[in-house]
XYZ file of C-alpha atoms in Angstrom:
385
model
C -1.293 -4.975 2.215
C -1.381 -3.785 5.816
C -0.277 -7.179 7.130
C 3.264 -6.154 6.154
C 2.924 -2.840 7.994
C 1.671 -4.486 11.175
C 4.385 -7.143 11.066
C 7.066 -4.459 10.711
C 5.670 -2.411 13.607
C 5.472 -5.460 15.854
C 9.199 -6.064 15.401
C 10.150 -2.665 16.853
C 11.265 -3.069 20.495
C 8.950 -1.292 22.902
C 6.021 -0.969 20.518
C 2.907 -0.349 22.640
C -0.037 -0.340 20.258
C -0.982 -0.294 16.575
C -3.801 1.965 15.382
C -5.393 1.848 11.946
C -7.042 5.128 10.942
C -9.418 5.426 8.002
C -12.824 6.492 6.763
C -13.941 3.027 5.642
C -16.827 1.358 7.431
C -15.442 -1.585 9.438
C -16.843 -4.989 8.498
C -16.550 -8.569 9.676
C -13.449 -9.463 7.617
C -11.597 -6.431 9.007
C -12.634 -7.311 12.556
C -11.423 -10.873 12.104
C -8.155 -9.637 10.626
C -7.500 -7.331 13.567
C -8.286 -10.073 16.083
C -5.916 -12.468 14.313
C -3.191 -9.800 14.230
C -3.524 -9.171 17.953
C -3.122 -12.856 18.682
C -0.206 -13.318 16.287
C 1.852 -10.337 17.452
C 0.610 -10.040 21.050
C -0.101 -6.333 20.613
C -3.274 -4.249 20.790
C -4.412 -3.533 17.214
C -7.411 -1.226 16.778
C -9.245 0.501 13.954
C -10.294 4.136 14.400
C -12.919 5.361 11.933
C -12.915 8.993 10.849
C -16.276 10.796 10.732
C -15.293 12.075 7.251
C -12.224 11.728 4.994
C -9.710 13.929 6.810
C -6.674 13.727 4.556
C -3.248 12.346 5.425
C -2.965 14.370 8.632
C -6.500 15.110 9.797
C -6.999 11.677 11.337
C -3.816 12.072 13.383
C -5.083 15.306 14.897
C -8.635 14.044 15.370
C -7.434 10.961 17.307
C -4.533 12.757 19.024
C -5.688 11.806 22.527
C -5.696 8.112 21.685
C -2.333 8.388 19.913
C -0.746 10.077 22.928
C -2.328 7.730 25.482
C 0.435 6.111 27.506
C 2.849 9.005 26.831
C 4.768 7.456 23.922
C 8.319 8.582 23.190
C 7.398 8.811 19.502
C 4.988 7.229 17.054
C 5.319 5.895 13.522
C 2.933 6.966 10.778
C 2.758 4.618 7.779
C 0.699 5.240 4.666
C -1.211 2.050 3.900
C -0.640 2.226 0.136
C 3.115 1.660 0.142
C 5.346 -1.402 -0.121
C 8.612 -1.318 1.795
C 11.008 -3.289 3.932
C 10.108 -0.712 6.625
C 13.453 0.170 8.311
C 11.617 1.319 11.416
C 14.298 0.366 13.934
C 16.900 2.326 11.957
C 14.571 5.329 11.923
C 14.079 5.056 15.670
C 17.847 4.963 16.217
C 18.290 8.055 14.045
C 15.530 9.814 15.985
C 17.163 9.029 19.305
C 20.523 10.327 18.115
C 19.011 13.641 17.039
C 15.461 14.322 18.192
C 13.216 16.437 15.998
C 9.427 16.642 15.610
C 9.345 15.048 12.141
C 11.492 12.324 10.586
C 10.628 11.285 7.026
C 11.818 8.156 5.247
C 13.206 9.007 1.831
C 14.559 7.100 -1.133
C 15.925 8.079 -4.535
C 14.200 8.189 -7.899
C 15.389 9.250 -11.324
C 14.637 12.752 -12.573
C 11.640 11.702 -14.642
C 9.877 9.595 -12.027
C 10.546 12.001 -9.152
C 7.829 14.302 -10.521
C 5.222 11.723 -9.471
C 6.126 11.928 -5.777
C 6.777 14.382 -2.974
C 10.308 15.701 -3.501
C 12.746 16.510 -0.694
C 15.716 18.884 -0.778
C 18.000 18.032 2.143
C 21.117 19.381 3.764
C 23.556 16.542 2.939
C 25.486 17.063 6.186
C 22.640 17.326 8.690
C 19.817 15.689 6.637
C 17.486 18.552 7.471
C 14.661 18.985 4.969
C 15.242 22.417 3.459
C 12.499 22.321 0.843
C 9.530 20.061 0.156
C 7.260 20.049 -2.911
C 4.464 17.530 -3.495
C 4.486 16.277 -7.118
C 6.338 19.240 -8.625
C 5.870 20.306 -12.252
C 9.641 20.545 -12.789
C 12.611 18.682 -11.329
C 13.316 19.566 -7.705
C 15.271 16.660 -6.229
C 15.874 12.958 -6.750
C 14.986 12.274 -3.081
C 11.323 11.346 -2.708
C 8.993 10.892 0.235
C 8.214 7.239 1.048
C 5.091 7.954 3.105
C 6.714 6.443 6.212
C 7.322 8.766 9.160
C 8.421 8.922 12.789
C 6.845 11.783 14.740
C 7.512 13.132 18.204
C 4.464 14.061 20.303
C 5.188 17.750 19.636
C 4.609 17.090 15.920
C 0.885 17.362 16.646
C 1.233 21.070 17.474
C 1.691 22.140 13.824
C -1.359 20.028 12.969
C -3.309 21.970 15.593
C -2.138 25.207 14.006
C -3.359 24.037 10.593
C -6.718 23.032 12.082
C -7.159 26.411 13.720
C -6.140 28.225 10.545
C -8.606 26.160 8.520
C -11.284 27.019 11.042
C -10.582 30.734 10.787
C -10.453 30.683 6.996
C -13.616 28.659 6.510
C -15.897 29.953 9.214
C -18.405 32.624 8.277
C -18.650 35.530 10.639
C -22.334 34.920 11.293
C -22.074 31.118 11.518
C -21.228 29.889 15.013
C -19.602 26.523 15.599
C -16.967 24.526 13.805
C -16.507 24.590 10.050
C -16.823 20.967 8.839
C -13.769 21.202 6.558
C -11.417 22.377 9.268
C -10.426 18.835 10.178
C -9.009 18.041 6.728
C -5.228 18.293 6.946
C -2.746 17.355 4.241
C 0.563 16.439 5.834
C 2.514 17.010 2.658
C 1.185 20.424 1.592
C -0.039 21.882 4.880
C 2.776 20.739 7.166
C 5.906 19.542 5.372
C 6.008 22.297 2.754
C 5.301 24.961 5.359
C 7.848 23.789 7.954
C 10.707 22.839 5.611
C 13.864 24.794 6.350
C 12.853 25.607 9.927
C 14.852 22.872 11.662
C 11.845 20.685 12.419
C 11.807 18.123 9.588
C 14.607 15.674 8.803
C 14.944 12.808 6.358
C 16.331 9.303 6.812
C 17.442 7.790 3.502
C 17.028 4.125 2.661
C 18.218 1.993 -0.239
C 15.757 -0.810 0.560
C 12.727 -1.848 -1.449
C 9.915 0.656 -1.866
C 6.999 1.351 -4.179
C 3.534 2.838 -4.111
C 0.436 0.639 -4.384
C -2.134 2.718 -6.242
C -3.721 0.016 -8.401
C -3.918 -3.707 -9.004
C -0.932 -3.540 -11.355
C 1.277 -1.906 -8.727
C 0.060 -4.515 -6.214
C 1.568 -7.210 -8.441
C 4.856 -5.310 -8.493
C 4.767 -4.995 -4.699
C 4.036 -8.709 -4.368
C 7.121 -9.434 -6.441
C 9.243 -7.260 -4.139
C 7.911 -8.911 -0.985
C 8.364 -12.444 -2.345
C 11.941 -11.633 -3.308
C 12.609 -10.246 0.167
C 11.283 -13.452 1.722
C 14.400 -15.220 0.456
C 16.319 -13.389 3.186
C 13.711 -12.701 5.848
C 11.241 -15.614 5.684
C 12.544 -18.405 3.423
C 10.133 -20.796 5.138
C 7.216 -18.966 3.522
C 8.389 -19.754 -0.010
C 7.210 -22.957 -1.640
C 9.772 -25.580 -2.615
C 9.572 -28.081 -5.428
C 8.943 -31.533 -3.948
C 8.386 -34.951 -5.562
C 4.714 -35.357 -6.361
C 4.014 -31.656 -5.861
C 3.450 -28.808 -8.295
C 6.345 -27.441 -10.310
C 7.709 -24.289 -8.642
C 9.579 -21.679 -10.640
C 11.076 -18.772 -8.712
C 9.429 -17.210 -5.673
C 6.000 -18.644 -4.858
C 3.860 -18.455 -1.716
C 1.137 -21.061 -1.144
C -1.187 -20.823 1.851
C -1.195 -24.090 3.861
C -4.934 -24.543 3.248
C -4.684 -24.231 -0.538
C -5.049 -27.344 -2.705
C -2.716 -27.383 -5.701
C -2.671 -30.192 -8.257
C 0.729 -31.816 -8.833
C 0.697 -31.036 -12.566
C 0.271 -27.285 -12.018
C 3.174 -24.964 -12.844
C 3.512 -21.948 -10.537
C 5.827 -18.971 -10.743
C 7.701 -16.861 -10.780
C 6.161 -14.356 -8.369
C 2.897 -16.043 -7.480
C 0.940 -15.762 -4.232
C -1.910 -18.195 -3.506
C -4.309 -17.407 -0.674
C -6.370 -19.309 1.861
C -8.631 -22.077 0.615
C -7.682 -21.686 -3.053
C -8.084 -24.676 -5.383
C -5.693 -25.001 -8.330
C -6.601 -27.745 -10.801
C -4.552 -30.007 -13.038
C -2.409 -28.385 -15.688
C -2.924 -24.848 -14.438
C -0.246 -22.275 -15.334
C 0.221 -19.327 -12.985
C 2.785 -16.559 -13.420
C 3.184 -13.067 -11.925
C -0.214 -13.275 -10.246
C -2.101 -13.148 -6.956
C -4.963 -15.548 -6.246
C -7.080 -14.371 -3.323
C -8.807 -16.611 -0.809
C -11.510 -19.020 -1.866
C -10.844 -18.798 -5.606
C -10.908 -21.844 -7.885
C -8.782 -22.270 -10.999
C -10.121 -25.220 -12.942
C -8.129 -27.569 -15.155
C -5.640 -26.114 -17.643
C -6.352 -22.491 -16.735
C -3.641 -19.982 -17.682
C -3.395 -16.850 -15.502
C -0.658 -14.288 -16.227
C -0.018 -10.831 -14.705
C -3.397 -10.839 -12.973
C -5.202 -10.769 -9.663
C -7.976 -13.324 -9.235
C -10.456 -12.048 -6.673
C -11.830 -13.874 -3.658
C -14.469 -16.484 -4.345
C -13.919 -16.366 -8.115
C -13.970 -19.363 -10.452
C -11.950 -19.487 -13.659
C -13.202 -22.273 -15.920
C -11.269 -24.969 -17.731
C -8.938 -23.845 -20.534
C -9.676 -20.167 -19.846
C -6.820 -17.704 -20.282
C -6.671 -14.551 -18.145
C -3.832 -12.188 -18.984
C -3.063 -8.662 -17.832
C -0.493 -6.213 -19.144
C 2.660 -6.148 -16.988
C 3.433 -2.745 -15.504
C 6.188 -2.035 -12.987
C 5.915 1.390 -11.269
C 9.618 1.393 -10.409
C 10.659 4.917 -9.271
C 14.148 4.296 -10.700
C 12.930 3.256 -14.143
C 12.470 6.352 -16.368
C 10.286 4.327 -18.754
C 7.925 3.048 -16.070
C 4.323 4.122 -16.548
C 2.666 5.303 -13.374
C -0.743 3.820 -12.717
C -3.810 5.983 -12.981
C -5.737 6.229 -9.714
C -9.019 6.311 -11.643
C -10.539 3.715 -13.940
C -12.367 6.380 -15.934
C -11.499 9.751 -17.468
C -13.873 11.996 -19.419
C -16.467 9.229 -19.375
C -14.112 6.720 -20.990
C -12.562 3.582 -19.544
C -8.801 3.871 -19.201
C -6.761 0.854 -20.360
C -6.641 -1.701 -17.556
C -3.403 -3.355 -16.588
C -4.681 -6.474 -14.921
C -7.734 -8.601 -14.300
C -9.826 -8.342 -11.159
C -12.612 -10.627 -10.104
C -14.833 -10.741 -7.055
C -17.216 -13.681 -6.878
C -17.113 -13.864 -10.669
C -17.367 -17.087 -12.645
C -15.380 -17.163 -15.883
C -16.510 -20.230 -17.850
C -14.365 -22.426 -20.019
C -12.671 -21.381 -23.217
C -12.787 -17.651 -22.557
C -9.931 -15.321 -23.467
C -9.705 -12.067 -21.518
C -7.021 -9.477 -22.188
C -6.378 -6.132 -20.484
C -9.807 -5.924 -18.886
C -11.351 -5.512 -15.484
C -14.005 -7.937 -14.298
C -16.425 -6.580 -11.702
C -18.712 -8.586 -9.403
C -21.877 -10.584 -9.854
C -22.059 -11.229 -13.589
C -21.109 -14.346 -15.507
C -18.986 -14.074 -18.622
C -20.445 -15.967 -21.536
C -18.166 -15.111 -24.443
C -14.748 -13.698 -25.281
C -14.025 -10.114 -24.379
C -11.064 -7.917 -25.305
C -10.346 -4.470 -23.873
C -13.770 -4.117 -22.260
C -15.129 -3.681 -18.805
C -17.781 -6.164 -17.734
C -20.379 -4.523 -15.504
């Protein structure tokens, strides 16, 4: 997911450094990814680990000294869980024409879907954000927050004010020192909602591609958007039908190290990762196959994500339920961020596997497959632990 973010940032003239901020413990795959990104884009790329989950703005304030090192003119802030064509250069031009502490990227959604996002009320002449509400209960505006921002260095001052206010509110009179929760800052509620209408926050509207990535199902939708965009931006990345090669239907990406049998049928909207093996007669559609996976002969995989190192046996069928979280589709069902509610498994919209072996002649529908167990019979609407 973040490969697209890094690639977009690297294309901005004058970009000095790319910082990844998160609470996750860094591991060897992440380290290798960052090293490869540095070499590919000839830019410093570093990961900064928070000491605790600090919200969408707490990490920015906590690592403010590193962000401001080198006295940058401005800095982009990109949420990792979004898909976009990232019009960063256009945002930078808008910022230079009219400098303000906060510039938000916005797009439009229909009235029904707008309730699932942060909603922006703007001045149509000046594009100042007059009102901001995160996931309102009633309709506010059809302009929604994309989670892509351009901040001036002075944008960190309101974050400092929030930190100090949190410290004052949470600190007991007889307890010296810092209150641990003071560092948690929510950009949307603590900063944008509070500063809207004060001449500090502006919005830059885009009509390009955009969606959230909150689940495996929305990742498939994002993959479809990126593959479609490759027709204009990177046509060389899309597979072509060649004599003696697999049959290609629509937009398909195949990693150069993948081995695909000539009788396989791929597409539309398929992405095949590093070191993947696709056997004879395999049918792949609307799916992502992560690195090291093996699809044996005559496998059928539809609307699914096959995890790294997985094996799907001969004649097995893996099928997820298609779900497109399109903000302009009033009938689109937004993905749940949790697999469980009230102790019950919520209906899954795709198949996930991580080092899982699915043997031959198994039919799996609308399920989630978790690591380290072998499937030995047919399952429908279950979770395999």
